[in-house]
Tab-separated table of C-alpha atoms and ligand atoms in Angstrom:
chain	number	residue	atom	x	y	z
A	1	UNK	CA	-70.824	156.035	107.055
A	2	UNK	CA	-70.642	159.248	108.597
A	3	UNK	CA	-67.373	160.286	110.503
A	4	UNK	CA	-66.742	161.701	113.299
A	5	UNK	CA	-65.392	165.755	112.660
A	6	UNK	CA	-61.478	166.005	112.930
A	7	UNK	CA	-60.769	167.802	116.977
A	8	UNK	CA	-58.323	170.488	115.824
A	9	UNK	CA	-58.265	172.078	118.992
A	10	UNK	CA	-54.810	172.719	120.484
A	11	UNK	CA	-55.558	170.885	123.370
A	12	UNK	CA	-56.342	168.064	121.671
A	13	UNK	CA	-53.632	168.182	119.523
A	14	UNK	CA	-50.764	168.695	122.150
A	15	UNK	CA	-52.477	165.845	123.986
A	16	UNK	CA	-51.994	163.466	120.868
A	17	UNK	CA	-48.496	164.847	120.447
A	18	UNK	CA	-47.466	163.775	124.151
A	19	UNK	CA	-48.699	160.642	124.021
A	20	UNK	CA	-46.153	159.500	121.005
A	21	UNK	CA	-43.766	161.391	122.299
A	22	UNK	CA	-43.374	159.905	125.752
A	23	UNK	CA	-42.768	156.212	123.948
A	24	UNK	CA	-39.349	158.168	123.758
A	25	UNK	CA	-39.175	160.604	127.023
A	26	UNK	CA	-41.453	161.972	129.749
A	27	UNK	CA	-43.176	165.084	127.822
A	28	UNK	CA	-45.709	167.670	129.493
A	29	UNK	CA	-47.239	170.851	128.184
A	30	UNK	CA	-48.639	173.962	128.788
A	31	UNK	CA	-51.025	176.199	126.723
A	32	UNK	CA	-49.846	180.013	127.657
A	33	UNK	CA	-51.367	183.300	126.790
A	34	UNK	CA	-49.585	186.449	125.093
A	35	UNK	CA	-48.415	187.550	128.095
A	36	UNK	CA	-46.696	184.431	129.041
A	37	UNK	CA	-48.833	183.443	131.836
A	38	UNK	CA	-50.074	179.702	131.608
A	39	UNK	CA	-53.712	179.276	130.890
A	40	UNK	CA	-53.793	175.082	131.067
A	41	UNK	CA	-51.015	172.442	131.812
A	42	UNK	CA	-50.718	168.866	131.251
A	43	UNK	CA	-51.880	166.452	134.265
A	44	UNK	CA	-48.311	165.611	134.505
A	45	UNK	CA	-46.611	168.879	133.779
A	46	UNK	CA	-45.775	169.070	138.131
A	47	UNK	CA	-44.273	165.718	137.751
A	48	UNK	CA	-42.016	166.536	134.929
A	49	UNK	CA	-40.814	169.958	136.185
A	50	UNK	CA	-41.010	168.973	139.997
A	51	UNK	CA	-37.028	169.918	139.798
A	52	UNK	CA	-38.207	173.264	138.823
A	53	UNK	CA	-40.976	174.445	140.710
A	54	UNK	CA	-41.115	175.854	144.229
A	55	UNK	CA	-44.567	175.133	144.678
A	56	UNK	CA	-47.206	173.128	142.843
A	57	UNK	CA	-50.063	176.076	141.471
A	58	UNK	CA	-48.637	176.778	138.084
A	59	UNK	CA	-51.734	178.335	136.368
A	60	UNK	CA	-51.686	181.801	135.451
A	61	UNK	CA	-48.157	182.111	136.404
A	62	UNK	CA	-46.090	184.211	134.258
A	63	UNK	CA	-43.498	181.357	132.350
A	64	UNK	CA	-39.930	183.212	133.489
A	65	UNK	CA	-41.227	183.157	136.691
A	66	UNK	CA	-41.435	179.103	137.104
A	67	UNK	CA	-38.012	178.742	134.221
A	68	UNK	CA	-36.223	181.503	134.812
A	69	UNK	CA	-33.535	180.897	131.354
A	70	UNK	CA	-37.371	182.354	129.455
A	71	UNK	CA	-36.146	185.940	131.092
A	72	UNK	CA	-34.643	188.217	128.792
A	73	UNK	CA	-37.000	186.083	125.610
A	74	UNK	CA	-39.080	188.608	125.054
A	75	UNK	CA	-38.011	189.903	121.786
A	76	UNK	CA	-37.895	185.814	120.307
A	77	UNK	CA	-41.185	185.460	122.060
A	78	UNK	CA	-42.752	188.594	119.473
A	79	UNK	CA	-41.286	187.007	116.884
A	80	UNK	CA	-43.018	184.044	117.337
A	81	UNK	CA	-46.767	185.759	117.939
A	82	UNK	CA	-45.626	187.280	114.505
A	83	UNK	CA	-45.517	183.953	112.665
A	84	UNK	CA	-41.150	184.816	111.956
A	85	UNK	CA	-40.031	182.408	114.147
A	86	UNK	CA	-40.992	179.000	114.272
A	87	UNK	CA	-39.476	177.914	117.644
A	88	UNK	CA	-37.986	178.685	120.452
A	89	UNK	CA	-35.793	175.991	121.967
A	90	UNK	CA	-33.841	175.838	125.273
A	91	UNK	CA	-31.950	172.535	125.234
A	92	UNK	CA	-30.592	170.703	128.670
A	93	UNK	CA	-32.177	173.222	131.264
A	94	UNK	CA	-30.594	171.499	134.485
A	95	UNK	CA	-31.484	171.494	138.052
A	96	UNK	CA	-30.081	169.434	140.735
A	97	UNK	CA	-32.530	166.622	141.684
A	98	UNK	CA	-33.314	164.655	144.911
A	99	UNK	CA	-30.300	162.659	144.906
A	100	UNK	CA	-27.729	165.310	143.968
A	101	UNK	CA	-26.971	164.626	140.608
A	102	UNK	CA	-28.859	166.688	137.579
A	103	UNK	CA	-31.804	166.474	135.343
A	104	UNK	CA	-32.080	168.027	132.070
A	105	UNK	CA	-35.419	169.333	130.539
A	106	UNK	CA	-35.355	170.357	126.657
A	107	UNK	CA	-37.807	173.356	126.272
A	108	UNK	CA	-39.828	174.257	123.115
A	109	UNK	CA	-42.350	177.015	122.501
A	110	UNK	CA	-43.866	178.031	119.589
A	111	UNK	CA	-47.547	179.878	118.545
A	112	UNK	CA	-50.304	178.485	117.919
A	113	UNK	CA	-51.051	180.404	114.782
A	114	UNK	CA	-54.638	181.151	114.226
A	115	UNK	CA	-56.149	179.967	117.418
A	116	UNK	CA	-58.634	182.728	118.084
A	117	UNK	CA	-58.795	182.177	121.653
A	118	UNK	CA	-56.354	184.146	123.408
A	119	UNK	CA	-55.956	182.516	126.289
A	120	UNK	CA	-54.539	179.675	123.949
A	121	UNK	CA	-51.693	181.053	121.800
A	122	UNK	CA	-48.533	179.373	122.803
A	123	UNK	CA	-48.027	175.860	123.201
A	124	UNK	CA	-44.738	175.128	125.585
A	125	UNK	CA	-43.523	171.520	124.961
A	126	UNK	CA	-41.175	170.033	127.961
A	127	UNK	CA	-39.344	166.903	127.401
A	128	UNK	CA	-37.322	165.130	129.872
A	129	UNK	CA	-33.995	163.864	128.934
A	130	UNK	CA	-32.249	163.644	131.793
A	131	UNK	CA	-31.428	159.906	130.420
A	132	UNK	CA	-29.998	160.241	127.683
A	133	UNK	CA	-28.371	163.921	128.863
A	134	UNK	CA	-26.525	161.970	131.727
A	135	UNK	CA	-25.024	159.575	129.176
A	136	UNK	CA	-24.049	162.302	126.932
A	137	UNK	CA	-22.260	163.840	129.834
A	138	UNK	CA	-20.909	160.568	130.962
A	139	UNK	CA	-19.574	159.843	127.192
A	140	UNK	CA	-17.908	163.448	126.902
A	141	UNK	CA	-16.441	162.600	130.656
A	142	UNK	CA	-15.008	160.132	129.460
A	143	UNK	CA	-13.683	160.956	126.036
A	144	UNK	CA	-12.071	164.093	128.234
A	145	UNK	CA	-10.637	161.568	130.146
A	146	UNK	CA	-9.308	159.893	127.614
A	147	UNK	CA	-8.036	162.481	126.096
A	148	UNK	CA	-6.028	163.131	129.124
A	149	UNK	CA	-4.363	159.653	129.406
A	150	UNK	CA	-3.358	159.946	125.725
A	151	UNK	CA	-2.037	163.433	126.566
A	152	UNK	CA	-0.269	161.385	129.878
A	153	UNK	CA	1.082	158.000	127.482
A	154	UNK	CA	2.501	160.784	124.675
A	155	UNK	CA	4.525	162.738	126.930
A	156	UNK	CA	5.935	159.321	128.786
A	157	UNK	CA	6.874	158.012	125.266
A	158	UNK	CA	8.615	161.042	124.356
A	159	UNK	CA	10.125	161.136	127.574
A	160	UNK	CA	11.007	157.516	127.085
A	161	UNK	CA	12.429	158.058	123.620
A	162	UNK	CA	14.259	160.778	125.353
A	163	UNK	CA	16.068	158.886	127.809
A	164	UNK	CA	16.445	156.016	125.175
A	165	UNK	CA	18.710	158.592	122.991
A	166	UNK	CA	20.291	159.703	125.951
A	167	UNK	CA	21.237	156.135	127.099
A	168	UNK	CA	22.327	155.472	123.607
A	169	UNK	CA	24.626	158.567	123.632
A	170	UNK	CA	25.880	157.663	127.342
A	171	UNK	CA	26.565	153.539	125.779
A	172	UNK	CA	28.450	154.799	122.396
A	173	UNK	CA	30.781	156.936	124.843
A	174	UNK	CA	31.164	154.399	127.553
A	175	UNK	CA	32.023	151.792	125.168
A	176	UNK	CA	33.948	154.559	123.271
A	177	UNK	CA	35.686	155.386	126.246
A	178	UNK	CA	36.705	151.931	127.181
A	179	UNK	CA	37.715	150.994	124.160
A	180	UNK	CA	40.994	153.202	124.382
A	181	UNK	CA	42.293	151.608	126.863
A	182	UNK	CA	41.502	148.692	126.124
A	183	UNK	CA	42.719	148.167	122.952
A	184	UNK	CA	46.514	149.481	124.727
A	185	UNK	CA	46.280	146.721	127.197
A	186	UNK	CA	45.936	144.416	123.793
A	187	UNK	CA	48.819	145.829	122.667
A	188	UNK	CA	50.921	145.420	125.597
A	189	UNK	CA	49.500	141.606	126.181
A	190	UNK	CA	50.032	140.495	122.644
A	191	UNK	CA	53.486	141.950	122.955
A	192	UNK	CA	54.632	140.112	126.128
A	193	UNK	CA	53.710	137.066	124.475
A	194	UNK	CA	55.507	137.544	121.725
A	195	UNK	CA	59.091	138.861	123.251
A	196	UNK	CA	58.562	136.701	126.399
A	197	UNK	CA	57.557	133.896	124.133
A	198	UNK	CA	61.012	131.813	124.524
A	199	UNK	CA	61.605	132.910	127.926
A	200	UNK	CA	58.295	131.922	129.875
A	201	UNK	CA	57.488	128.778	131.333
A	202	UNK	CA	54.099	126.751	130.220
A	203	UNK	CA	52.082	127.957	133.150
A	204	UNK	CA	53.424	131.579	132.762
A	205	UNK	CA	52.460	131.712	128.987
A	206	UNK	CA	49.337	129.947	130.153
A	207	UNK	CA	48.279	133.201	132.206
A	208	UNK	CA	49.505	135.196	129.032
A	209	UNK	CA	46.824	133.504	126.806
A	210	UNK	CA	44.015	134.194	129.383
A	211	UNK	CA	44.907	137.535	129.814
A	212	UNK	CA	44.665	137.580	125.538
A	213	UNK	CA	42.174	136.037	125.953
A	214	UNK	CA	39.591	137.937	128.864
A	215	UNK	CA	40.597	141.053	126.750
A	216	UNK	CA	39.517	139.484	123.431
A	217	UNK	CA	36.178	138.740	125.204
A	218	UNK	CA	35.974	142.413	126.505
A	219	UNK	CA	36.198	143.686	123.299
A	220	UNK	CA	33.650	141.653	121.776
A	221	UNK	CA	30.875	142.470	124.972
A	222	UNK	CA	31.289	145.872	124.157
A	223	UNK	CA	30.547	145.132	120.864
A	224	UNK	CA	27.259	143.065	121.511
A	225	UNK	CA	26.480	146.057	124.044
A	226	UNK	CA	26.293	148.609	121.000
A	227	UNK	CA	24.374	145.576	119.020
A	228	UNK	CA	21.759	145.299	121.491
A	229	UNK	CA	21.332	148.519	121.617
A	230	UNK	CA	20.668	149.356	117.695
A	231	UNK	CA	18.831	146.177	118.124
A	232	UNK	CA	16.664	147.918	120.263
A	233	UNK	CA	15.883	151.250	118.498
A	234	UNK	CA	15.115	148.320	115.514
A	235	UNK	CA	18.862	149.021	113.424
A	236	UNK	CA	20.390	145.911	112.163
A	237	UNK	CA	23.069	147.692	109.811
A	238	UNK	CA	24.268	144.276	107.698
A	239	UNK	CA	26.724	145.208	105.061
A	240	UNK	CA	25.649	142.664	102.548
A	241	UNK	CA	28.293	141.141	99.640
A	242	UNK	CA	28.275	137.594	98.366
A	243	UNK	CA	30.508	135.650	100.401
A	244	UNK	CA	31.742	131.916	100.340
A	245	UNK	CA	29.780	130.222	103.551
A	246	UNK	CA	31.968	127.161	103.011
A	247	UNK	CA	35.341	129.271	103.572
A	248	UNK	CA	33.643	131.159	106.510
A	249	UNK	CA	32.618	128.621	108.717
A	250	UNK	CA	36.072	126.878	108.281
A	251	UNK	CA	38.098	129.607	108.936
A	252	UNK	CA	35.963	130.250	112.401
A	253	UNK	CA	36.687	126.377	112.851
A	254	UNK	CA	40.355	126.812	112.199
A	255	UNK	CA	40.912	130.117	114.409
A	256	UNK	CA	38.635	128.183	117.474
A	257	UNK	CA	40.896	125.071	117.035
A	258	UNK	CA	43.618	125.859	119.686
A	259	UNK	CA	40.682	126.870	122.078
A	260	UNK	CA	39.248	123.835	121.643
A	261	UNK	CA	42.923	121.671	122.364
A	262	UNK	CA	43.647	124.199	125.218
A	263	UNK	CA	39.817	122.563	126.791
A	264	UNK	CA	40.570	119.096	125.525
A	265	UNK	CA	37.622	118.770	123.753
A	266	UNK	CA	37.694	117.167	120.463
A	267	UNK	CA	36.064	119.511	117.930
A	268	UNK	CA	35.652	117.990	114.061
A	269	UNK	CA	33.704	120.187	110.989
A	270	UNK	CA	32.386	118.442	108.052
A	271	UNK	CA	32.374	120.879	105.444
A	272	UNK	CA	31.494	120.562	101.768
A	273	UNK	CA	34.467	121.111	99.189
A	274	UNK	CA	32.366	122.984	97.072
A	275	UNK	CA	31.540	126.318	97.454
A	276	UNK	CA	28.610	127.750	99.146
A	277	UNK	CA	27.715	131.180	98.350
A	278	UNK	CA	25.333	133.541	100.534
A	279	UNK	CA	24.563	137.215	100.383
A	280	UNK	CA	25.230	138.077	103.656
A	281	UNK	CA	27.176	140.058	106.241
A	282	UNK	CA	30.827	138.706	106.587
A	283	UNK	CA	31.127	139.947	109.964
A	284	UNK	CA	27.956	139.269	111.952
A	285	UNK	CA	28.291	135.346	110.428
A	286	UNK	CA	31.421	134.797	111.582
A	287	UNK	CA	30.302	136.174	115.048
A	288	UNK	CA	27.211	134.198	115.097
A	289	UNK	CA	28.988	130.929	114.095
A	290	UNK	CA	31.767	131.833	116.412
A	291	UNK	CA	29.355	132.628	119.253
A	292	UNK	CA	27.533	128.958	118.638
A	293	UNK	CA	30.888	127.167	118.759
A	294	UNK	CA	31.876	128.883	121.565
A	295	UNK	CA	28.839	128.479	123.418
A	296	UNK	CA	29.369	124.594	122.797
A	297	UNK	CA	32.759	124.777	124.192
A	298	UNK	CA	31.512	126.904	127.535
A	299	UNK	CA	28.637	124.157	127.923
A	300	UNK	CA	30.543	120.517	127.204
A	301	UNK	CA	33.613	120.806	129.314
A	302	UNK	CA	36.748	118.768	129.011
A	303	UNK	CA	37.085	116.050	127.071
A	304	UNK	CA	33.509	116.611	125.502
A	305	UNK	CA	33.099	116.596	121.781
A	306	UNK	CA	31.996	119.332	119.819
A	307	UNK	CA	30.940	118.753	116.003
A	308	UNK	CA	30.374	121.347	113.374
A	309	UNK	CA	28.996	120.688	110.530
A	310	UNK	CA	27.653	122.826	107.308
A	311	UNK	CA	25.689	121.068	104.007
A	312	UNK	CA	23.516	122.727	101.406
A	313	UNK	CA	19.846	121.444	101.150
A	314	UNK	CA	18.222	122.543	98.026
A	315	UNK	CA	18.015	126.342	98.186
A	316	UNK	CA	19.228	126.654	101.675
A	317	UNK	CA	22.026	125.972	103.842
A	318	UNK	CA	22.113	124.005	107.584
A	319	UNK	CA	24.872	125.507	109.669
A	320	UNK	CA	24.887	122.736	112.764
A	321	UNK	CA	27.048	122.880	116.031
A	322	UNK	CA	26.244	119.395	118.111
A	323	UNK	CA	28.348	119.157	121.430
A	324	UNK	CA	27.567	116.423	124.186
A	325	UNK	CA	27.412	118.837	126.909
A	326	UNK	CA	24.880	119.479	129.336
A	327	UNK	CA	21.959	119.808	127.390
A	328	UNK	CA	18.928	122.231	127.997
A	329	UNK	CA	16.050	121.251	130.147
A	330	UNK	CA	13.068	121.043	127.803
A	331	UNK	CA	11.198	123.547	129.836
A	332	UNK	CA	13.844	126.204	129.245
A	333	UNK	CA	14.319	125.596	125.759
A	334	UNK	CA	11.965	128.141	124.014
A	335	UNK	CA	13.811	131.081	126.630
A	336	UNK	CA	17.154	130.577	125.878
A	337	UNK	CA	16.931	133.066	123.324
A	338	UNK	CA	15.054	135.820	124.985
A	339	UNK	CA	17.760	138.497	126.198
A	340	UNK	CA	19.847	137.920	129.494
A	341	UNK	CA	17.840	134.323	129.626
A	342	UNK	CA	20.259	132.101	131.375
A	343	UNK	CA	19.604	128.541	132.051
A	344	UNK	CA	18.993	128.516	135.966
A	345	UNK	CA	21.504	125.688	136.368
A	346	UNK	CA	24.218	127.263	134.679
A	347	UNK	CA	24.136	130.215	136.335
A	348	UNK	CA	23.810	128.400	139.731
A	349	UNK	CA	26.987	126.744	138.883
A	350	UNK	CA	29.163	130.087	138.104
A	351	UNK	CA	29.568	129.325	134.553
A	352	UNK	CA	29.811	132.906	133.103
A	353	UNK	CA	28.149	134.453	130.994
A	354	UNK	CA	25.843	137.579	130.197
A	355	UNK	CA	22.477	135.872	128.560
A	356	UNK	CA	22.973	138.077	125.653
A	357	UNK	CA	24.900	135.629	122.708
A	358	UNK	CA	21.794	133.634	121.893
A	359	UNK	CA	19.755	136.910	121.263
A	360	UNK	CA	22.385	138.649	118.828
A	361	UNK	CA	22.757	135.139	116.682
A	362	UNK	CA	18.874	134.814	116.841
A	363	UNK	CA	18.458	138.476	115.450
A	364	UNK	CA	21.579	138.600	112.850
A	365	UNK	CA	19.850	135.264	111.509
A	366	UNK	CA	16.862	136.551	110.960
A	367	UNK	CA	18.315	139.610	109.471
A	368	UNK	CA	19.523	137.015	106.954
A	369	UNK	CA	15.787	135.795	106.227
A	370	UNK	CA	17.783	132.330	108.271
A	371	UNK	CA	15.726	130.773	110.580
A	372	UNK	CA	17.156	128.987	113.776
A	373	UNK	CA	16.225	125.750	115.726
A	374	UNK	CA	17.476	123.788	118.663
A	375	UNK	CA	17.602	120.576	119.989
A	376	UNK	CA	19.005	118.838	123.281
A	377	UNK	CA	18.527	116.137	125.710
A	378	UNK	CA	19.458	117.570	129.146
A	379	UNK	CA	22.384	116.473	130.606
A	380	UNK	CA	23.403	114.845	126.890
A	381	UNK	CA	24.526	117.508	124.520
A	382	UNK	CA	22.827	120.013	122.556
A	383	UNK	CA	22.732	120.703	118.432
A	384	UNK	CA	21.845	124.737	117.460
A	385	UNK	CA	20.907	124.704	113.841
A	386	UNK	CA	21.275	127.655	111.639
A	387	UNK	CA	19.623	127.997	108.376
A	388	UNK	CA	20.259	130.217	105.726
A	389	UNK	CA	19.059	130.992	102.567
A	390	UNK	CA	21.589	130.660	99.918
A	391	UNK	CA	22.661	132.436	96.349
A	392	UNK	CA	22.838	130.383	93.280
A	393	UNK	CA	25.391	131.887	91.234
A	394	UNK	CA	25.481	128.975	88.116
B	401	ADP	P1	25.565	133.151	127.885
B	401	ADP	O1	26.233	131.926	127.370
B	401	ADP	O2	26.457	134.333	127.908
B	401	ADP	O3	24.878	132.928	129.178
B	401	ADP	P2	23.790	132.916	125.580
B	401	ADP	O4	22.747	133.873	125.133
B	401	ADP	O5	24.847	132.562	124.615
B	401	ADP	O6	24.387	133.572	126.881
B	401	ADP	O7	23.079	131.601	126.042
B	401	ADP	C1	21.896	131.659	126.829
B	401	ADP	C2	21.803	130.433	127.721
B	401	ADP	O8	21.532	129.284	126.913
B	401	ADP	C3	23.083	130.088	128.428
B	401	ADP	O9	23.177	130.784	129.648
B	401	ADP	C4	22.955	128.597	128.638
B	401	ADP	O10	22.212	128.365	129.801
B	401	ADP	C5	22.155	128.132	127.436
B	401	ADP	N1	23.019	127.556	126.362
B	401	ADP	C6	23.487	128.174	125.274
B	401	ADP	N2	24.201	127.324	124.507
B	401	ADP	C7	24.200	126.131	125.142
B	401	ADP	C8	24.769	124.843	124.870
B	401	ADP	N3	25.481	124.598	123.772
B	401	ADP	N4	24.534	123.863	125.755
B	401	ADP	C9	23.797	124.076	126.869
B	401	ADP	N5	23.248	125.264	127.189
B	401	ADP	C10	23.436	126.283	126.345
């Protein structure tokens, strides 16, 4: 079989080259002589440049006259002639198109080494990529953009850092502040009941005690004020020792007794003679167990039963406080310990209270690897369960 000889003619070749190149992008060409001027184009060489040319006749017109960013080549242009440079490249050319927005044309000429005809010795490839040049541009848009609004979040979270160390400052010396006095007017009420003790009547000591008693409760929101607030920045300072749970919880039991006469409400603990050890914080239990209690008292009312009771299982122990109060509506049950979650009907009825109690016991539990669980029957009573994981000293 006889084949057919190989076309090596520039022409040809550029043709071929076109053709598998415009599977990817639109690509024309033009065959150009030494002095730049264009001998033959592509049939679609107008279409592809039609950004670029003022008028349609592009033989023999000299090549910085139809692109002008070829001016000032000349010396790259010798090189190439001279076999030194392989190519010449001008990537994302742009002109404004029809509808306003840009098209990009990569540029690439190089010699056609060898060719004896003159009017044949550069070969200028032109490949549209105005496609893939707009996403490019859209892409670095938008990482610049981006890069903005991360600029924008970091200076708000500094700023908000800032003003979260400022309002820390501001709470430590409010509460510092308040303190003062504060702890005088404790002096002076736990003094007038003692001296006025055997001169007062019931009702007048009566008024004594609450006065005792609304400071007592001042002190102890300015403390959960300071504990939200470490809370916040993510401080939980525990000082940790091993401590008898067992003598804990009945000392809180004992000290909330009167409170508990004073309200007529019958409050019983059933509490293991045996020790129960815990590593723990001495402090932030009794407040939690305190705060429970209390909260049982605030939410049952006269003559309304309040039960605490405290047993080991296996390696942990179950703190429980049942009251037959008014229950939790089962709806409202997972909120009540989200911070400054009230129950809507107790705040509707002017029972005080801040929203803040639940949160602190939640968090100093869980600070103690505890875990905490409720369970109530609205409008029947309520039993908060504390567990906590316990040390076995035998
Ligand atoms: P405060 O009692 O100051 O409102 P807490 O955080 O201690 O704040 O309690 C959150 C809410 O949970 C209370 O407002 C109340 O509606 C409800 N709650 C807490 N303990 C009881 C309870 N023993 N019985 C019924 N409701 C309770």
């Amino acid at each position: 079989m006889l084949l057919e000889p190989i076309d090596t003619r520039p022409i040809t070749l550029a043709n071929h080259l076109i053709k598998f190149l415009s599977h990817f992008h639109p690509v024309a060409y033009a065959l150009l002589r030494a002095d730049l001027t264009v001998s033959q184009v592509s049939g679609n060489f107008g279409a592809v440049l039609s950004d670029f040319l003022n008028s349609p006749v592009v033989e023999n017109r000299y090549l910085p006259d139809l692109v002008w960013e070829f001016v000032g080549q000349e010396e790259a242009i010798t090189l190439l002639l001279q076999g030194k440079l392989p190519m010449l490249t001008l990537e994302l050319v742009n002109r404004p198109g029809k509808n306003g927005s840009l098209n990009y044309l990569n540029f690439y000429l190089t010699a056609i080494l060898g060719e004896q005809e003159l009017d044949n010795c550069l070969l200028l490839l032109v490949e549209d990529v105005t496609a893939t040049a707009r996403i490019e541009q859209q892409l670095l848009q938008e990482r610049n953009e981006l890069r903005l609004i991360f600029g924008h979040l970091n200076q708000a979270h500094e700023k908000m850092e800032q003003l979260n160390r400022q309002k820390s400052l501001l709470l430590t010396f409010a509460t510092h502040e308040l303190r003062t006095p504060l702890t005088v007017i404790d002096g002076y009420g736990q003094m007038l009941l003692r001296e006025l003790e055997s001169v007062v009547t019931a009702p007048q000591r009566q008024l004594l005690e609450n006065l005792n008693q609304q400071i007592n409760h001042l002190h102890l929101l300015l403390d959960a004020l300071l504990d939200i607030d470490k809370l916040e920045q993510g401080r939980i300072d525990l000082s940790l020792s091993l401590e008898v749970l067992t003598d804990l919880v009945r000392d809180v039991v004992q000290s909330l007794q009167p409170v508990a006469q004073r309200n007529e409400i019958l409050l019983t603990a059933s509490i293991p003679a045996g020790p129960i050890m815990i590593m723990g914080d001495a402090l932030r239990l009794r407040q939690l167990f305190y705060n429970l209690i209390w909260n049982a008292f605030k939410y049952t009312g006269r003559e309304g039963e309040v039960q605490v009771r405290l047993h080991r299982q296996e390696n942990r122990a179950r703190f429980q406080v049942t009251d037959t109060g008014r229950g939790i509506p089962p709806e409202q049950l997972e909120r009540i310990f989200q911070l400054h979650y009230r129950v809507t009907e107790t705040s509707q009825e002017g029972i005080s209270g801040s929203g803040i109690g639940l949160y602190l016991v939640k968090n100093w539990v869980e600070a103690h690897h505890g875990r905490m669980e409720v369970e109530s029957v609205h409008g029947q009573g309520s039993t908060f369960s504390v567990w906590l994981p316990i040390q076995n000293y035998s």
